[in-house]
PDB file of C-alpha atoms in Angstrom:
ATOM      1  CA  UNK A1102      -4.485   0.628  10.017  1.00  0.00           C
ATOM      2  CA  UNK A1103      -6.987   2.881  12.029  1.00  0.00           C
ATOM      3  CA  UNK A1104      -9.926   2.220  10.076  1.00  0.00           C
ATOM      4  CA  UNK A1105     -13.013   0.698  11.857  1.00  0.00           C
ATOM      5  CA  UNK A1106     -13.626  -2.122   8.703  1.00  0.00           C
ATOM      6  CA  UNK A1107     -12.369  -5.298   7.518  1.00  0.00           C
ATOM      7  CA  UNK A1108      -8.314  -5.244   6.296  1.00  0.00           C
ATOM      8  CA  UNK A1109      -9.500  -7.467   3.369  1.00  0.00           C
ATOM      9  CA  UNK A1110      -8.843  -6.077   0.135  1.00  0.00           C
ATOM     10  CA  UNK A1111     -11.644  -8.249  -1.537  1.00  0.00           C
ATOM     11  CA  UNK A1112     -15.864  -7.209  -2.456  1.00  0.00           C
ATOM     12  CA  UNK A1113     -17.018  -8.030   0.687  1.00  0.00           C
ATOM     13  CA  UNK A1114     -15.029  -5.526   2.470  1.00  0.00           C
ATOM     14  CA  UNK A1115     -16.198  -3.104   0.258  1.00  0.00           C
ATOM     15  CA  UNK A1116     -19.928  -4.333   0.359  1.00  0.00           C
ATOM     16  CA  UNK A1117     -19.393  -4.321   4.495  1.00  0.00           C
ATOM     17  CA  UNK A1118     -17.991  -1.219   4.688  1.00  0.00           C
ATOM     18  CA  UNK A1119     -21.306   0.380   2.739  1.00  0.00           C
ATOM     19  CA  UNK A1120     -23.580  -1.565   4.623  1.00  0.00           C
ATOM     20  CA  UNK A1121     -22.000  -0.030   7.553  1.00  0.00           C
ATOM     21  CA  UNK A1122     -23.043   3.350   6.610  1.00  0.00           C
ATOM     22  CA  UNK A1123     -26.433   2.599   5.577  1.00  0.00           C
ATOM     23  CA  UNK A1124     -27.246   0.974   9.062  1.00  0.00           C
ATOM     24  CA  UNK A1125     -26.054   4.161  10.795  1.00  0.00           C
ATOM     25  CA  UNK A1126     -28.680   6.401   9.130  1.00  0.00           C
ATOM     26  CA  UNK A1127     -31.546   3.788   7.897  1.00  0.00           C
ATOM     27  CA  UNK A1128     -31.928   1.904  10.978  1.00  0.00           C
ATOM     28  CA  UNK A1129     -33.671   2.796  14.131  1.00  0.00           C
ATOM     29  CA  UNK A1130     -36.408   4.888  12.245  1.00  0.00           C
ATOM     30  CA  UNK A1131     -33.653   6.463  10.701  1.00  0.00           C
ATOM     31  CA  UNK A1132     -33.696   8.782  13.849  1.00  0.00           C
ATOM     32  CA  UNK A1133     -30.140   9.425  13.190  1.00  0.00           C
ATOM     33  CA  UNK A1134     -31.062  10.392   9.408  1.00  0.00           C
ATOM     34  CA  UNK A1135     -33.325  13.159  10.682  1.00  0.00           C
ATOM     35  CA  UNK A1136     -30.864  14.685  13.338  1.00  0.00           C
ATOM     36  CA  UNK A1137     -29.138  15.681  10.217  1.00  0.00           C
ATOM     37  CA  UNK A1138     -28.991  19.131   9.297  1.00  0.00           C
ATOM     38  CA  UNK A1139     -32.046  19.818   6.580  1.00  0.00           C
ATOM     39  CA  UNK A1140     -29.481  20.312   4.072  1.00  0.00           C
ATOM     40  CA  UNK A1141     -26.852  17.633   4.645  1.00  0.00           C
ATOM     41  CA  UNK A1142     -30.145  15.514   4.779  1.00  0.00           C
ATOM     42  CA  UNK A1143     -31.059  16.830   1.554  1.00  0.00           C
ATOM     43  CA  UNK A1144     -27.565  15.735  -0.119  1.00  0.00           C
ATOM     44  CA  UNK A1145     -27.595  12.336   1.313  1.00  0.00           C
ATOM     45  CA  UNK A1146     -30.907  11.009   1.132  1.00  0.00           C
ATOM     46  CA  UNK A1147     -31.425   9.885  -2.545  1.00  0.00           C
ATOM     47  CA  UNK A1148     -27.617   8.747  -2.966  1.00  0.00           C
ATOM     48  CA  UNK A1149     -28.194   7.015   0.344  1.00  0.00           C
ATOM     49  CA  UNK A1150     -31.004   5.241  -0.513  1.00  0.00           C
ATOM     50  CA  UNK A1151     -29.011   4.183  -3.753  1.00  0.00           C
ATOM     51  CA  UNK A1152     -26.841   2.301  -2.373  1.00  0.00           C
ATOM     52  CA  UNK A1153     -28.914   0.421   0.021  1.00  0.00           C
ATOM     53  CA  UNK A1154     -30.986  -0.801  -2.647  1.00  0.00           C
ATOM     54  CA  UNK A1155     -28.117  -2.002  -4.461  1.00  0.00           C
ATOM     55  CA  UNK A1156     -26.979  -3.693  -1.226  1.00  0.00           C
ATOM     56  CA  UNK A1157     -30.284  -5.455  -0.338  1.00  0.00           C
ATOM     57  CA  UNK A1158     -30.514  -6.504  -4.440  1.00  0.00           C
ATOM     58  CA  UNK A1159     -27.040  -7.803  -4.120  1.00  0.00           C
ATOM     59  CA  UNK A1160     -26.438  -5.421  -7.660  1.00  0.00           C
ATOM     60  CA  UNK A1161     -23.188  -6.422  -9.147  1.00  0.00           C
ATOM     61  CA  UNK A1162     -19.738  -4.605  -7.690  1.00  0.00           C
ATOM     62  CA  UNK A1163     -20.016  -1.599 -10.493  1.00  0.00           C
ATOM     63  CA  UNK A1164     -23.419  -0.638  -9.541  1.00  0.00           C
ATOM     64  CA  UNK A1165     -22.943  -0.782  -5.700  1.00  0.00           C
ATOM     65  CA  UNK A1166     -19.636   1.261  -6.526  1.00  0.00           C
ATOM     66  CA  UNK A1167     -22.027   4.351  -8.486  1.00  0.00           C
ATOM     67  CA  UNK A1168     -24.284   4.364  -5.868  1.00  0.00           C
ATOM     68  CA  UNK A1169     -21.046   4.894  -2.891  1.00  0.00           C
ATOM     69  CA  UNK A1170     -19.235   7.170  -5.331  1.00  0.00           C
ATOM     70  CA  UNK A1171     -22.630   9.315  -5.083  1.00  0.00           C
ATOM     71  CA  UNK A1172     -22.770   9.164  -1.760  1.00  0.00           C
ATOM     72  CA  UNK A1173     -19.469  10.083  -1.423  1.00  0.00           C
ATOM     73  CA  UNK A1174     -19.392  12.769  -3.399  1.00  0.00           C
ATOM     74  CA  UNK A1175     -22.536  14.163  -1.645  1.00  0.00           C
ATOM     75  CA  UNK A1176     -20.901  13.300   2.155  1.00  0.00           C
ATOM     76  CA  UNK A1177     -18.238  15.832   1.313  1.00  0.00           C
ATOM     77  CA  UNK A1178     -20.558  18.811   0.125  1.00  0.00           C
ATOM     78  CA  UNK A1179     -21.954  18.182   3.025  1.00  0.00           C
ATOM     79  CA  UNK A1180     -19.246  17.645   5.370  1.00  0.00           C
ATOM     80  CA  UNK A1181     -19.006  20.412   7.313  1.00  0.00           C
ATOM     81  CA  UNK A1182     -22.545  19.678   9.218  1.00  0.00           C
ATOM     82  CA  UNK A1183     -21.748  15.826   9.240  1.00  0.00           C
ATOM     83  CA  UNK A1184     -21.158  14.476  13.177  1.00  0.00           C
ATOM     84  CA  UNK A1185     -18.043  12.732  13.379  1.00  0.00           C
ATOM     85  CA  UNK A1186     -19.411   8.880  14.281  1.00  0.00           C
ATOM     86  CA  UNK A1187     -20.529   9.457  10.622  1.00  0.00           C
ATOM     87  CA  UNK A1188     -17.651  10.832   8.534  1.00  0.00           C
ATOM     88  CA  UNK A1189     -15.464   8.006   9.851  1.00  0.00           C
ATOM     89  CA  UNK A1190     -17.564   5.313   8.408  1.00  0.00           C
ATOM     90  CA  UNK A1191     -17.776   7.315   4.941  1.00  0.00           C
ATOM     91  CA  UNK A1192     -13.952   7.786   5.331  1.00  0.00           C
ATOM     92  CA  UNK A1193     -13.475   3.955   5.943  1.00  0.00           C
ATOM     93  CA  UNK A1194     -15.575   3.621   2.546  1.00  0.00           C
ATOM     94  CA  UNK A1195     -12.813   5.566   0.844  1.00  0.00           C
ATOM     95  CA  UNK A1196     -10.066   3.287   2.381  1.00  0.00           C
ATOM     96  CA  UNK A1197     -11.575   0.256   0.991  1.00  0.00           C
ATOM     97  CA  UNK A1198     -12.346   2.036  -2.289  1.00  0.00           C
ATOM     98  CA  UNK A1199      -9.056   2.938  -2.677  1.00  0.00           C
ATOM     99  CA  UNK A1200      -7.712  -0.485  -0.999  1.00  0.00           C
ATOM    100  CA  UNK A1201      -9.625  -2.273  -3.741  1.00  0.00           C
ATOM    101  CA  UNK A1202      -8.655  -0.397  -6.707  1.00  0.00           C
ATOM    102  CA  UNK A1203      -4.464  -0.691  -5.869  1.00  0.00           C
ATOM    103  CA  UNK A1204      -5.419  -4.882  -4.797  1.00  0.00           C
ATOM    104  CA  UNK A1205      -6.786  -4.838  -8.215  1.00  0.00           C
ATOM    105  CA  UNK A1206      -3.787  -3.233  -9.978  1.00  0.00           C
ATOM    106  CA  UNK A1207      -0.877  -5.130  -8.802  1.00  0.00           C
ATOM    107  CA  UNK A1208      -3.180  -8.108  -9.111  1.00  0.00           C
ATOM    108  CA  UNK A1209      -2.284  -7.637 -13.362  1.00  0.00           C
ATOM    109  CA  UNK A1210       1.625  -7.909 -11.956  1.00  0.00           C
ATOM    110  CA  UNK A1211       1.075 -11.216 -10.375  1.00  0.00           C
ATOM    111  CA  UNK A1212       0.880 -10.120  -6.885  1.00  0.00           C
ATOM    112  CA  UNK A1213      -1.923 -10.920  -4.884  1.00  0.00           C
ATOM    113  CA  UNK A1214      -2.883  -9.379  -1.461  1.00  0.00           C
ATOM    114  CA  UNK A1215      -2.791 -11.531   1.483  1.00  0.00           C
ATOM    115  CA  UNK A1216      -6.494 -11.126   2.831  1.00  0.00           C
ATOM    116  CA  UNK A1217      -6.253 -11.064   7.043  1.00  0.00           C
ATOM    117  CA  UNK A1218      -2.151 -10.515   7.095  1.00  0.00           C
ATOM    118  CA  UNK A1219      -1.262  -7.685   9.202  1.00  0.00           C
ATOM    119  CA  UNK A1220       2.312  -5.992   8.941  1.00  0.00           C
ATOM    120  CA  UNK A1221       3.953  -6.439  12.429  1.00  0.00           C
ATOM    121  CA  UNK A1222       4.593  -3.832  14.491  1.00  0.00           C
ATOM    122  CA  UNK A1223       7.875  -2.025  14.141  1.00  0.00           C
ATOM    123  CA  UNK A1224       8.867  -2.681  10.190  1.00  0.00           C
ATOM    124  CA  UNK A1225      11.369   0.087   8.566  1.00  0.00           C
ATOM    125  CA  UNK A1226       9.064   3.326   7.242  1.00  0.00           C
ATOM    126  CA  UNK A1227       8.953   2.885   3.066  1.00  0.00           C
ATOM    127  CA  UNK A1228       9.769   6.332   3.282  1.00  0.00           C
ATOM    128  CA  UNK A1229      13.036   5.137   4.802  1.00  0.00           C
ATOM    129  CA  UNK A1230      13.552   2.555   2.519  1.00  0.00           C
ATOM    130  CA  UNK A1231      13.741   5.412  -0.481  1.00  0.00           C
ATOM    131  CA  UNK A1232      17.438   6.054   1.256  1.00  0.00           C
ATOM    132  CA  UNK A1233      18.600   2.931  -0.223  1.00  0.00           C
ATOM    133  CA  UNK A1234      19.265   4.325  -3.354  1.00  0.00           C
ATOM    134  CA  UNK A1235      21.333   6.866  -2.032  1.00  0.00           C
ATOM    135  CA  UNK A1236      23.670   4.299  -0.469  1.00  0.00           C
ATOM    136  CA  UNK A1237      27.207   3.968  -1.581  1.00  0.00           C
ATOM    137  CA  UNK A1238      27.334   0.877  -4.027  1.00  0.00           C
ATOM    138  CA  UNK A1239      30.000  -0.785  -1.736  1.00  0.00           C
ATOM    139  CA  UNK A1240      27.395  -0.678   0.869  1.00  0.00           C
ATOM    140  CA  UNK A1241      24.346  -2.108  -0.859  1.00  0.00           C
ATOM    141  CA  UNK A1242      24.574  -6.290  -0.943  1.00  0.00           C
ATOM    142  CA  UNK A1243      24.174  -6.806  -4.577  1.00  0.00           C
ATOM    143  CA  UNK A1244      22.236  -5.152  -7.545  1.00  0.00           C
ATOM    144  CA  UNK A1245      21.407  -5.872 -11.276  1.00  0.00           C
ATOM    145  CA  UNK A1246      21.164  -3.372 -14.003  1.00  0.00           C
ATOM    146  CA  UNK A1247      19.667  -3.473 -17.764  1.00  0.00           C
ATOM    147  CA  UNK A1248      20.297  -0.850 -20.170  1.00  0.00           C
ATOM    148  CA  UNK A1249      16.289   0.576 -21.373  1.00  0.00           C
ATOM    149  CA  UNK A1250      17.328   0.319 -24.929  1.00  0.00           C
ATOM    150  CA  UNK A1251      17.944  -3.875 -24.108  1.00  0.00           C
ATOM    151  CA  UNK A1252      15.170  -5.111 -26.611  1.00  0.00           C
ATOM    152  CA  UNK A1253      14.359  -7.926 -23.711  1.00  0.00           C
ATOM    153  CA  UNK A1254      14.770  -5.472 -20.861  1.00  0.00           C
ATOM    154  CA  UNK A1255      11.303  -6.576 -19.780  1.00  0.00           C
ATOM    155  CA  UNK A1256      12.338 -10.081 -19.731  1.00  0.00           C
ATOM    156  CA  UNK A1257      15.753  -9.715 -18.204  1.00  0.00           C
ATOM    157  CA  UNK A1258      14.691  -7.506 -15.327  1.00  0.00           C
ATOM    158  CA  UNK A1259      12.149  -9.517 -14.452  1.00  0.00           C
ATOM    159  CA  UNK A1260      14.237 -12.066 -14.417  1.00  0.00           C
ATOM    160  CA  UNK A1261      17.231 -10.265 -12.375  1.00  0.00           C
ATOM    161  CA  UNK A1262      14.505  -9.028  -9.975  1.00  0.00           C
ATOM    162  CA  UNK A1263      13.354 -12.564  -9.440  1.00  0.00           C
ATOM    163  CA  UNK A1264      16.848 -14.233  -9.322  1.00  0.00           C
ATOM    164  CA  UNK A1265      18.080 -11.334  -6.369  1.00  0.00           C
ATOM    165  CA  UNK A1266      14.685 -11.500  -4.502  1.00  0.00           C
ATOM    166  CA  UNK A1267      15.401 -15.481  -3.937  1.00  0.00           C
ATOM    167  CA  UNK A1268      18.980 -15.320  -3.484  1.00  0.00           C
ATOM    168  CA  UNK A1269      18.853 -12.921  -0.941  1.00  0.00           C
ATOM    169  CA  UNK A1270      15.677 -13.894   0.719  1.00  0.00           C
ATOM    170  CA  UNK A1271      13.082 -11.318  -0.161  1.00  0.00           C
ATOM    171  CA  UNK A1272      10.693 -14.667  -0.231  1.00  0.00           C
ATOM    172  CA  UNK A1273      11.014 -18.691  -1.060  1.00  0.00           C
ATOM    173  CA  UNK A1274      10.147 -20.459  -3.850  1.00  0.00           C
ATOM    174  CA  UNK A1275       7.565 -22.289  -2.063  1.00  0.00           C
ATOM    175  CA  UNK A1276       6.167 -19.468   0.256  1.00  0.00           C
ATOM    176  CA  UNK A1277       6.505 -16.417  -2.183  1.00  0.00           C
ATOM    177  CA  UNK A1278       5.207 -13.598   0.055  1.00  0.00           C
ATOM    178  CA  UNK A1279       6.318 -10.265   1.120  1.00  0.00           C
ATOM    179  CA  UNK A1280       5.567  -6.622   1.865  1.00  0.00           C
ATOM    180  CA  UNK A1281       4.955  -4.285  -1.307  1.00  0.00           C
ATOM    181  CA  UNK A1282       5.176  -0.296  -0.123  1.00  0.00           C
ATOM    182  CA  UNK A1283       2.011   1.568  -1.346  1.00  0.00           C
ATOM    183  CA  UNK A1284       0.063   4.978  -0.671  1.00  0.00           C
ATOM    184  CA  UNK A1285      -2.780   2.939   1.066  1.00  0.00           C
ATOM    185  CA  UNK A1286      -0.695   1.684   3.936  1.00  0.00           C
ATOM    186  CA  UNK A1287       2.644   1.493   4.683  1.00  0.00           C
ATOM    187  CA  UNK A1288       3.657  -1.906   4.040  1.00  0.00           C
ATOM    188  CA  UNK A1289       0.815  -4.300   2.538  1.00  0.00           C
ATOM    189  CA  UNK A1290       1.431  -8.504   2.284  1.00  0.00           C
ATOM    190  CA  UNK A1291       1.534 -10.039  -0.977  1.00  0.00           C
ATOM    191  CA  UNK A1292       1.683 -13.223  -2.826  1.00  0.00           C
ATOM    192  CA  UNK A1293       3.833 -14.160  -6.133  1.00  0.00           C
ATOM    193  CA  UNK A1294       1.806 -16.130  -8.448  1.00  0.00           C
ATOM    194  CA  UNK A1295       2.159 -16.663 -12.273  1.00  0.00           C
ATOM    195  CA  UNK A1296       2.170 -15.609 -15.023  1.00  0.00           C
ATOM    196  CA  UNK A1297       3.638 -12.594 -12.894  1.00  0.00           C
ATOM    197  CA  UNK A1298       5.060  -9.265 -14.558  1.00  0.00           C
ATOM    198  CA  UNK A1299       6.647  -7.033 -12.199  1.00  0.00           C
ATOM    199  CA  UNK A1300       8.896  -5.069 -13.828  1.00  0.00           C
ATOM    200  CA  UNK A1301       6.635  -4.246 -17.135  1.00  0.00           C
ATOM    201  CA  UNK A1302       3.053  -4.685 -15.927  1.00  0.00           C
ATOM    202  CA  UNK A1303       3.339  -4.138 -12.204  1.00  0.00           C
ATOM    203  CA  UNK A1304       5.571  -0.761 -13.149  1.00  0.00           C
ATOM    204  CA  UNK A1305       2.984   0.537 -15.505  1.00  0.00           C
ATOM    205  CA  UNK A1306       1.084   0.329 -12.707  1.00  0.00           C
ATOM    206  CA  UNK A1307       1.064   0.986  -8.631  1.00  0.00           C
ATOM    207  CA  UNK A1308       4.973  -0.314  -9.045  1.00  0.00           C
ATOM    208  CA  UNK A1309       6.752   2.269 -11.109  1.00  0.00           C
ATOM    209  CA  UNK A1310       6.162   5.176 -13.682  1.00  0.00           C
ATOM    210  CA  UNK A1311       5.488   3.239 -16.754  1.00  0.00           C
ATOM    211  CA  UNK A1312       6.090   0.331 -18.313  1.00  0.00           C
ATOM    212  CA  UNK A1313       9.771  -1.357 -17.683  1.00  0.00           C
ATOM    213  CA  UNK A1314      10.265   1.797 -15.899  1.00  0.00           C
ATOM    214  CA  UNK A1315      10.085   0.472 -11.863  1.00  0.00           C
ATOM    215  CA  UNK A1316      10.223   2.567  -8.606  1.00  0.00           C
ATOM    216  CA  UNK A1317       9.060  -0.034  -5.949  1.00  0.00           C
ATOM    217  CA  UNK A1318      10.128  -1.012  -2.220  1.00  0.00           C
ATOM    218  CA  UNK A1319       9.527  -4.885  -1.047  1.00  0.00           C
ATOM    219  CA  UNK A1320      10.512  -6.140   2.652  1.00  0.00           C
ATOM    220  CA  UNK A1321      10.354  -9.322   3.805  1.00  0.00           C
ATOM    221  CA  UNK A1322       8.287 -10.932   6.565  1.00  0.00           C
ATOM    222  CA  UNK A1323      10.665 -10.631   9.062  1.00  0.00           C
ATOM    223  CA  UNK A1324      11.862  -6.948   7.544  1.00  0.00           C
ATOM    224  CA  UNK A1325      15.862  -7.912   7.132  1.00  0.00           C
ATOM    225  CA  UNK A1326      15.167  -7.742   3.392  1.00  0.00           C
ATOM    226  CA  UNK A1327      14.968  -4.807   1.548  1.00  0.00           C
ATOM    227  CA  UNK A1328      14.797  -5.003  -2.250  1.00  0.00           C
ATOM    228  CA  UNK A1329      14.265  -1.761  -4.525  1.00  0.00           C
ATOM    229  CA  UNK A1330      13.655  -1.072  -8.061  1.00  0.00           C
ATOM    230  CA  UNK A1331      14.378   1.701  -9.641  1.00  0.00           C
ATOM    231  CA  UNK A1332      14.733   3.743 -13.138  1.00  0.00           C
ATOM    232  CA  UNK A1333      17.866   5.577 -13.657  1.00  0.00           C
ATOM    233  CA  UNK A1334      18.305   7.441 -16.838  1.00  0.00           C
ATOM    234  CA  UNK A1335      20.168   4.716 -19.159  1.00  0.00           C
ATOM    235  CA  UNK A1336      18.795   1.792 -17.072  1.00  0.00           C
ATOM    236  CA  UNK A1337      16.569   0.226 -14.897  1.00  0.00           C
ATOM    237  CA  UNK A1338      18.025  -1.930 -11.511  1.00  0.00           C
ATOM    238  CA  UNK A1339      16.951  -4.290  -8.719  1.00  0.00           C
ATOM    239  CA  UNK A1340      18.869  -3.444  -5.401  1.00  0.00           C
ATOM    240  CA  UNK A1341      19.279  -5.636  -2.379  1.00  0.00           C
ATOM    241  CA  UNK A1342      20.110  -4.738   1.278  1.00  0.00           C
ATOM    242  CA  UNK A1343      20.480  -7.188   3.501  1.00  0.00           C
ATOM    243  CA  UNK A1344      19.655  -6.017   7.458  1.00  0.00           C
ATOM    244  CA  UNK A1345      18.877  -2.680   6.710  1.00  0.00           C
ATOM    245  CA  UNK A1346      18.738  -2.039  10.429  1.00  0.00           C
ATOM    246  CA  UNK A1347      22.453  -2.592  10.164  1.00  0.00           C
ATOM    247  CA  UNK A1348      23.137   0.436   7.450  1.00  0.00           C
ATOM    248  CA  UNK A1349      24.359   3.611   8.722  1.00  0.00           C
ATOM    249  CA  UNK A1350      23.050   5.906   5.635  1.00  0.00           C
ATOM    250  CA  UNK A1351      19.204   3.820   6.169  1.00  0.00           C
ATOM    251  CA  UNK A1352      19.551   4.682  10.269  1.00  0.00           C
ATOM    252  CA  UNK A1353      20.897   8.537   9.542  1.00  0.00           C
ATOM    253  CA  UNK A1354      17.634   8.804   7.652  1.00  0.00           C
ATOM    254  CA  UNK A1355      15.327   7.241   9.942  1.00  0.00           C
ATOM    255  CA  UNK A1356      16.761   9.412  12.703  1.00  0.00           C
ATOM    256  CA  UNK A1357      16.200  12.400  10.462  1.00  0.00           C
ATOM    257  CA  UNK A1358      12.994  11.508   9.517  1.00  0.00           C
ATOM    258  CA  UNK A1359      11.977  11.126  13.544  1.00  0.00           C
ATOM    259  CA  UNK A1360      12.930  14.463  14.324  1.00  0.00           C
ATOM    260  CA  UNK A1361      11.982  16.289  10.978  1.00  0.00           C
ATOM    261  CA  UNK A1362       9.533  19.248  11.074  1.00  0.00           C
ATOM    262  CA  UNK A1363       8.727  19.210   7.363  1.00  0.00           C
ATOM    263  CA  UNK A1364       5.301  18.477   6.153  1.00  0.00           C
ATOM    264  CA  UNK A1365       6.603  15.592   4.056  1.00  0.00           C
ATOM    265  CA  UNK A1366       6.905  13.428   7.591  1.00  0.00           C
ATOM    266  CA  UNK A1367       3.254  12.530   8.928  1.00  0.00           C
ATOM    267  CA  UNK A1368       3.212  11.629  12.278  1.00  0.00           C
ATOM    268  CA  UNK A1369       2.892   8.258  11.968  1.00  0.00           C
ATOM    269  CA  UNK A1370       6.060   8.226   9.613  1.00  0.00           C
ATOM    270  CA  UNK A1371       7.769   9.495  12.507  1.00  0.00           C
ATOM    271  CA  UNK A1372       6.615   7.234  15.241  1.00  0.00           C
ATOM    272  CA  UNK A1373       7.501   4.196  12.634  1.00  0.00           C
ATOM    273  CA  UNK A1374      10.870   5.663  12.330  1.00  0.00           C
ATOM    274  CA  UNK A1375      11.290   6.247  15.866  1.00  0.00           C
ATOM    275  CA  UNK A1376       9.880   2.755  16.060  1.00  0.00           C
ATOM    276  CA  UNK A1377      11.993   1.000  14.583  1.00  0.00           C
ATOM    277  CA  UNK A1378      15.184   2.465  15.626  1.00  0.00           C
ATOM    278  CA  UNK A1379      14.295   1.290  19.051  1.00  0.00           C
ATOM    279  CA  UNK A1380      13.701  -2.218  18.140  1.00  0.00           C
ATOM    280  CA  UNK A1381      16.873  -2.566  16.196  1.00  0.00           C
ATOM    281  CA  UNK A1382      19.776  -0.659  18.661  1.00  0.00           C
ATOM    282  CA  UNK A1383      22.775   0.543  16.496  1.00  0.00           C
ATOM    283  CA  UNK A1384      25.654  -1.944  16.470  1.00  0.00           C
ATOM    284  CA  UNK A1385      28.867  -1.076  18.324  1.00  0.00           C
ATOM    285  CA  UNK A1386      30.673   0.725  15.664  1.00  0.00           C
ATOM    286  CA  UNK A1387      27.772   2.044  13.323  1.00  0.00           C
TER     287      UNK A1387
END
């Protein structure tokens, strides 16, 4: 993560994050305030203001959220005439917006972020991980399917997804944490805890399409678990691979991925492909 603010996914990240901003322009005799072009100035000033009231009258999380979305919203009329030691902070605001909002979501699933857990350095891309379901069935460890017109798919899924996840090592009984993919950052920790729903809550949400209908990656600590789920058209599936550093279709794509020139690859994709290749040489053979 590149942002300049706390990693935590909780209200005082948020609350630091928009304090952060409001020191930059209110402090100092708000000297950088009036280096501001008159009309970015203009935009900011009463949202601004907003939202350091509702910091300094500790207003409840909603309110201080109305006053940044504001502010926000003004910051990128404005944009163009902002200096850059100030759109980072207003970006960072974003991050923990948005941070927030998916901690909150797979929250009604049962899984919990991790507050001060960072990913280690060279865990497989989750855009890498999406080749799993392109692997030969012979080649992935072992996988559980339930037809969508099951009346207790919700049940049994969750259930095969559970049953896989500790058979194969995704987490332990007694230390039920792992990585969960997501749009925020690659690879964010997470914590099991009932009553936990992750195949009909947690896919109507950040883990799938709808309800009962899952597209999620999860990787282990260490990274030599990858579990998927996925929605097929008569049935929805929990697939294992066991050291995906050791699959020849998951390495093919990584390497592809590295080199690719399309769009869909952001750099840091590619250096986390590239990454991890390096840490995990090809076997003799593969």
């Amino acid at each position: 993560m590149k942002t300049g603010v706390n990693s935590g996914s909780g209200e005082p990240a948020y609350r630091e994050a928009a304090r952060r901003v409001a020191d930059l322009l209110l402090t100092d005799d708000a000297a950088a305030l009036d280096a501001l072009p008159e009309r970015a100035r203009a935009e900011l000033l009463a949202p601004l203001f907003a939202v350091s009231r509702a910091l300094d009258e500790q207003r409840d999380l909603p309110h201080l959220r109305a006053a940044v979305d504001a502010l926000r919203s003004a910051a990128a009329a404005a944009r163009a005439e902002l200096p850059g030691d100030l759109r980072q902070p207003i970006e960072d605001l974003r991050f923990v917006s948005a941070r927030q909002a998916w901690a909150a979501a797979v929250a009604r699933a049962g899984l919990f972020v991790v507050a001060g857990h960072e990913a280690p350095e060279g865990l497989m891309p989750p855009g890498v991980a999406n080749a799993m379901f392109s692997m030969p069935a012979s080649d992935r460890l072992c996988e559980a399917w339930k037809d969508v017109e099951d009346p207790r798919l919700r049940e049994k899924a969750n259930a095969d997804w559970y049953r896989l996840s500790v058979e194969r090592g995704l987490f332990r009984p007694e230390d039920p944490r792992f990585h969960l993919a997501s749009d925020i950052e690659p690879w964010i920790c997470v914590e099991l805890r009932g009553p936990w729903d992750i195949m009909g809550e947690g896919a109507a949400g950040p883990l799938g399409s709808a309800f009962c209908r899952p597209e999620f990656r999860m990787l282990s600590l260490d990274g030599n678990v990858l579990v998927g789920g996925t929605t097929s058209q008569f049935s929805i599936g929990t697939v294992v691979v066991t050291e995906p550093h050791r699959a020849k279709e998951l390495r093919d794509f990584a390497e592809h991925a590295a080199e690719s020139e399309y769009a869909v690859w952001s750099a840091r994709d590619k250096a986390a492909a590239r990454r991890w290749l390096e840490l995990h040489p090809a076997d003799p053979g593969i």
